Coordinates of C-alpha atoms in Angstrom, one line a residue:
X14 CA -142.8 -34.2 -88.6
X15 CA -143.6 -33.6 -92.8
X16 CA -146.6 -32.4 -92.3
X17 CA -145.0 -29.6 -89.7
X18 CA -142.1 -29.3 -92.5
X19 CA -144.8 -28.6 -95.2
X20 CA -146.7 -25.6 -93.4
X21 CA -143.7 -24.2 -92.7
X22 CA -142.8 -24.0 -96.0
X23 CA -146.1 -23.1 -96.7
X24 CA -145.8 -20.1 -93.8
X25 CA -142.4 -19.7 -95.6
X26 CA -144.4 -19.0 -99.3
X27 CA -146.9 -16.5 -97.6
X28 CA -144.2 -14.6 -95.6
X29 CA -145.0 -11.2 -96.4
X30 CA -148.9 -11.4 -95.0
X31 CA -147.1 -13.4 -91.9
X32 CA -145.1 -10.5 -91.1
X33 CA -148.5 -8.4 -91.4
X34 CA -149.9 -10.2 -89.2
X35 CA -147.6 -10.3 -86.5
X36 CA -147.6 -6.6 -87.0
X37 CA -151.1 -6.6 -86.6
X38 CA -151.8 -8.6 -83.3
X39 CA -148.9 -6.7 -81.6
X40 CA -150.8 -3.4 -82.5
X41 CA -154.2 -4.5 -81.7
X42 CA -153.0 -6.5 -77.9
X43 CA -152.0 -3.0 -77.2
X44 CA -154.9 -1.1 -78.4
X45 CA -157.4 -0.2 -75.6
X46 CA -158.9 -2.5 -74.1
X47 CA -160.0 -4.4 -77.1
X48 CA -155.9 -6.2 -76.4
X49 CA -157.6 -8.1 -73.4
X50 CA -158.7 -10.6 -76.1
X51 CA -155.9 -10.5 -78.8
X52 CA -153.3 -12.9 -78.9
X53 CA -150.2 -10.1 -79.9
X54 CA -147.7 -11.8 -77.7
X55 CA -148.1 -15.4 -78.6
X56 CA -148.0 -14.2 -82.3
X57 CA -144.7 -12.4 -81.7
X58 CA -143.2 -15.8 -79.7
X59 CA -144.4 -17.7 -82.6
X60 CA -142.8 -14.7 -84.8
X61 CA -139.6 -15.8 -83.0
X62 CA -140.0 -19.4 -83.8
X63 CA -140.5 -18.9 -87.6
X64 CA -137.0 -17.0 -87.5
X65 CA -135.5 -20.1 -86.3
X66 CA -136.4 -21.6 -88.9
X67 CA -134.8 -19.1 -91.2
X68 CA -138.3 -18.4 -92.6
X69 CA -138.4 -15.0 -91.4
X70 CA -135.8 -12.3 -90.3
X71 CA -135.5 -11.8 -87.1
X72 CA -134.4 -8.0 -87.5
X73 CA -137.7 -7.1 -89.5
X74 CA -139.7 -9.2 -86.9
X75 CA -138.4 -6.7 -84.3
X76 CA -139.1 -3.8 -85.9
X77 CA -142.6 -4.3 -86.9
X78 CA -143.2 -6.0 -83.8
X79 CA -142.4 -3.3 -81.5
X80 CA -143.5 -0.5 -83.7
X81 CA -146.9 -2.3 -83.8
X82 CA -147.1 -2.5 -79.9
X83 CA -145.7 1.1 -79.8
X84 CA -148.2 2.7 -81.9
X85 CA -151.1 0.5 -80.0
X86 CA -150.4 2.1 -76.9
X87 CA -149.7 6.1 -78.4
X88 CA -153.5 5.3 -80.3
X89 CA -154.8 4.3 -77.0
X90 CA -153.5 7.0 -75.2
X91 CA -155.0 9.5 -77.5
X92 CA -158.2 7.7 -77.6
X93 CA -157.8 8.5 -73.4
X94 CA -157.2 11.8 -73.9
X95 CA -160.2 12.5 -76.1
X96 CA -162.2 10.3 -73.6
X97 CA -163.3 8.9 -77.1
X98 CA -164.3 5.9 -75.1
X99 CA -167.8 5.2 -73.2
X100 CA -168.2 2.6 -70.7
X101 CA -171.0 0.4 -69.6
X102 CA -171.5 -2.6 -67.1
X103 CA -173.0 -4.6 -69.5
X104 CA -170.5 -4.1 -72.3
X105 CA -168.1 -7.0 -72.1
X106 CA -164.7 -5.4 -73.0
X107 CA -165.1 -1.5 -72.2
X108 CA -166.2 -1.8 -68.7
X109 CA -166.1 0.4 -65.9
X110 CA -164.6 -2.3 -63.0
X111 CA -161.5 -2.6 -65.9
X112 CA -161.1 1.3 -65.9
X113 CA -161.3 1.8 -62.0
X114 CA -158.8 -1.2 -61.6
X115 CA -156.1 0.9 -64.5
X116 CA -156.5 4.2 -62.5
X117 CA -155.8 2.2 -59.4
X118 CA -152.9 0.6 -61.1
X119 CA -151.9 4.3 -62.6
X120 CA -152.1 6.3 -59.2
X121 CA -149.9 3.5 -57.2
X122 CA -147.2 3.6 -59.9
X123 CA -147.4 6.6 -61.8
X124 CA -145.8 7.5 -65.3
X125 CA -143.9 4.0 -64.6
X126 CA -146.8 2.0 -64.7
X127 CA -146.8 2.4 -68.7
X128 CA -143.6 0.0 -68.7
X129 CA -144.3 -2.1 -66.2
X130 CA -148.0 -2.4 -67.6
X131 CA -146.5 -3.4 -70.9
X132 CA -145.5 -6.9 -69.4
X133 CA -148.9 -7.4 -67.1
X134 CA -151.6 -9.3 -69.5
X135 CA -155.0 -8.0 -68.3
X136 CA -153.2 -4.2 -67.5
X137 CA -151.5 -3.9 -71.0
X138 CA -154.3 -2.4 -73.0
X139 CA -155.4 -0.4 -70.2
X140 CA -152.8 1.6 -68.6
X141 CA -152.3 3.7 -71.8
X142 CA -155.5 4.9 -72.1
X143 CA -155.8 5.8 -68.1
X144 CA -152.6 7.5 -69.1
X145 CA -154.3 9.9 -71.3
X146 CA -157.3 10.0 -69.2
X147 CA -154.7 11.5 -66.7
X148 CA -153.2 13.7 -69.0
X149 CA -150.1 12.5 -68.6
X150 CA -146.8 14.4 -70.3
X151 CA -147.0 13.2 -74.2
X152 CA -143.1 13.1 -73.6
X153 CA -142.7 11.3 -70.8
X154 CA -145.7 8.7 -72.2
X155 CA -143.9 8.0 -75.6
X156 CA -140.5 7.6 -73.6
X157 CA -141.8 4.7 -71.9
X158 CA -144.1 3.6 -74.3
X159 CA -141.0 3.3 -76.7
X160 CA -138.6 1.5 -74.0
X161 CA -141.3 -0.7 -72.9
X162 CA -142.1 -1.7 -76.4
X163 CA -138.6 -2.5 -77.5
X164 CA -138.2 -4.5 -74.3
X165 CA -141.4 -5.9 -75.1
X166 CA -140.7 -6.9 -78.7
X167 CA -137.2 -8.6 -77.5
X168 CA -138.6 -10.6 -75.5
X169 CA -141.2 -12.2 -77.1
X170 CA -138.7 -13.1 -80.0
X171 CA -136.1 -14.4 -78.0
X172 CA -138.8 -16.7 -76.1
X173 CA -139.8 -18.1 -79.4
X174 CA -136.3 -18.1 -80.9
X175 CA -134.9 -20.0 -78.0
X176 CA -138.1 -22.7 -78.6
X177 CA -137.1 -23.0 -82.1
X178 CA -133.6 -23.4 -81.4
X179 CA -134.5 -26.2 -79.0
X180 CA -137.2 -27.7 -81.6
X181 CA -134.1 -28.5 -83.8
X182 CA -132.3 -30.3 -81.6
X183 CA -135.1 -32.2 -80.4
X184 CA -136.0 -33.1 -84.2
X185 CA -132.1 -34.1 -84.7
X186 CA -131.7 -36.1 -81.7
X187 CA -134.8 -37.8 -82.7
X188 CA -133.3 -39.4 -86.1
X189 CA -131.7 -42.5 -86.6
X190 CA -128.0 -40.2 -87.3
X191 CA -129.1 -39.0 -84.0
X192 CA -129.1 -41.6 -82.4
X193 CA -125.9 -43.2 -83.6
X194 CA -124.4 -39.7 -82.9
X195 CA -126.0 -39.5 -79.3
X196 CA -124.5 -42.8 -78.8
X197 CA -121.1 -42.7 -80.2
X198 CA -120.8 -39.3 -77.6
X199 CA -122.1 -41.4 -74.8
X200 CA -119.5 -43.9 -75.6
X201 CA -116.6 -41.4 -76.3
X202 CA -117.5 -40.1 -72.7
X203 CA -117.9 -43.3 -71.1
X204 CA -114.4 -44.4 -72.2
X205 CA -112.9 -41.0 -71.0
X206 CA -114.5 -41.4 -67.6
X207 CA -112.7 -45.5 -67.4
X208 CA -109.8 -43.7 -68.6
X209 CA -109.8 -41.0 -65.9
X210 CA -110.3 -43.5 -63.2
X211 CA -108.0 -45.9 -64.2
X212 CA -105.2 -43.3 -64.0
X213 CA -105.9 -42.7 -60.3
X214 CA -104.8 -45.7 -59.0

């Protein structure tokens, strides 16, 4: 548990290039199909954790988080619209089965499928790009794009706030004062349940 209390204090000297970071990863598991192997959303959950801590803010965290995922998806969807991208079978992230499968996902759900596909892991870094392929409305796309990436964002933190929230109870109850506290409860409700009982006959 010292070691874990040193790197975050460590993580805590070096804040600014963790923020970056985060930033970073949401953009890039958002960017076109390159996001298939870019760990953005655990780095946002872990984002979340940090805040927890109190080693970051969790208001900045949102805000760079979702304006990272946000711009990742309007790049991409430019990059569709130019068709800026080439395909090949033997290229192992742009290929042509992963396109066919976004267009598929695109026609069934239409301009909805950008916030939906926000949430899907192997669609996210897709669907934007089909988007522009399909010239869809630049309004309508940065509507949803924003909403989803918001949502997106939220999420993510909360997750990894929650954990951290629940990492600090765990680390309390697993003290000797936790203990002695954990017991002294126990007691206190033990007593009240005798108490309770007692009074019914």
């Amino acid at each position: 548990m010292e070691y874990f209390n040193h790197l975050l204090l460590i993580t805590k000297d070096f804040s600014l290039l963790t923020y970056l970071i985060i930033a970073v990863l949401a953009f890039f598991e958002s960017f076109a199909f390159i996001g298939l192997i870019i760990p953005g959303s655990i780095a946002v959950i872990v984002g979340g954790f940090l805040a927890s801590q109190g080693i970051l803010d969790i208001g900045d965290l949102f805000i760079l988080a979702a304006l990272g995922a946000i711009l990742g998806d309007s790049l991409s969807f430019y990059l569709g619209r130019r068709g800026a991208i080439s395909f090949h079978k033997k290229s192992k992230i742009f290929k042509p089965a992963l396109l066919k499968k976004g267009e598929n996902y695109f026609k069934k759900h239409g301009n909805r499928s950008v916030f939906f596909g926000r949430f899907i892991g192997w669609i996210r870094p897709i669907i934007p790009f089909v988007a522009g392929l399909f010239k869809m409305d630049s309004k309508t796309f940065l509507f949803w794009n924003i909403l989803s990436g918001l949502l997106w964002a939220a999420i993510h933190l909360f997750i990894g706030y929650l954990f951290g929230s629940a990492f600090v109870l765990i680390e309390v109850w697993s003290t000797r004062a936790g203990i002695l506290v954990f017991a002294f409860i126990t007691s206190l409700i033990f007593i009240q349940i005798i108490v309770r009982k007692s009074g019914q006959f």
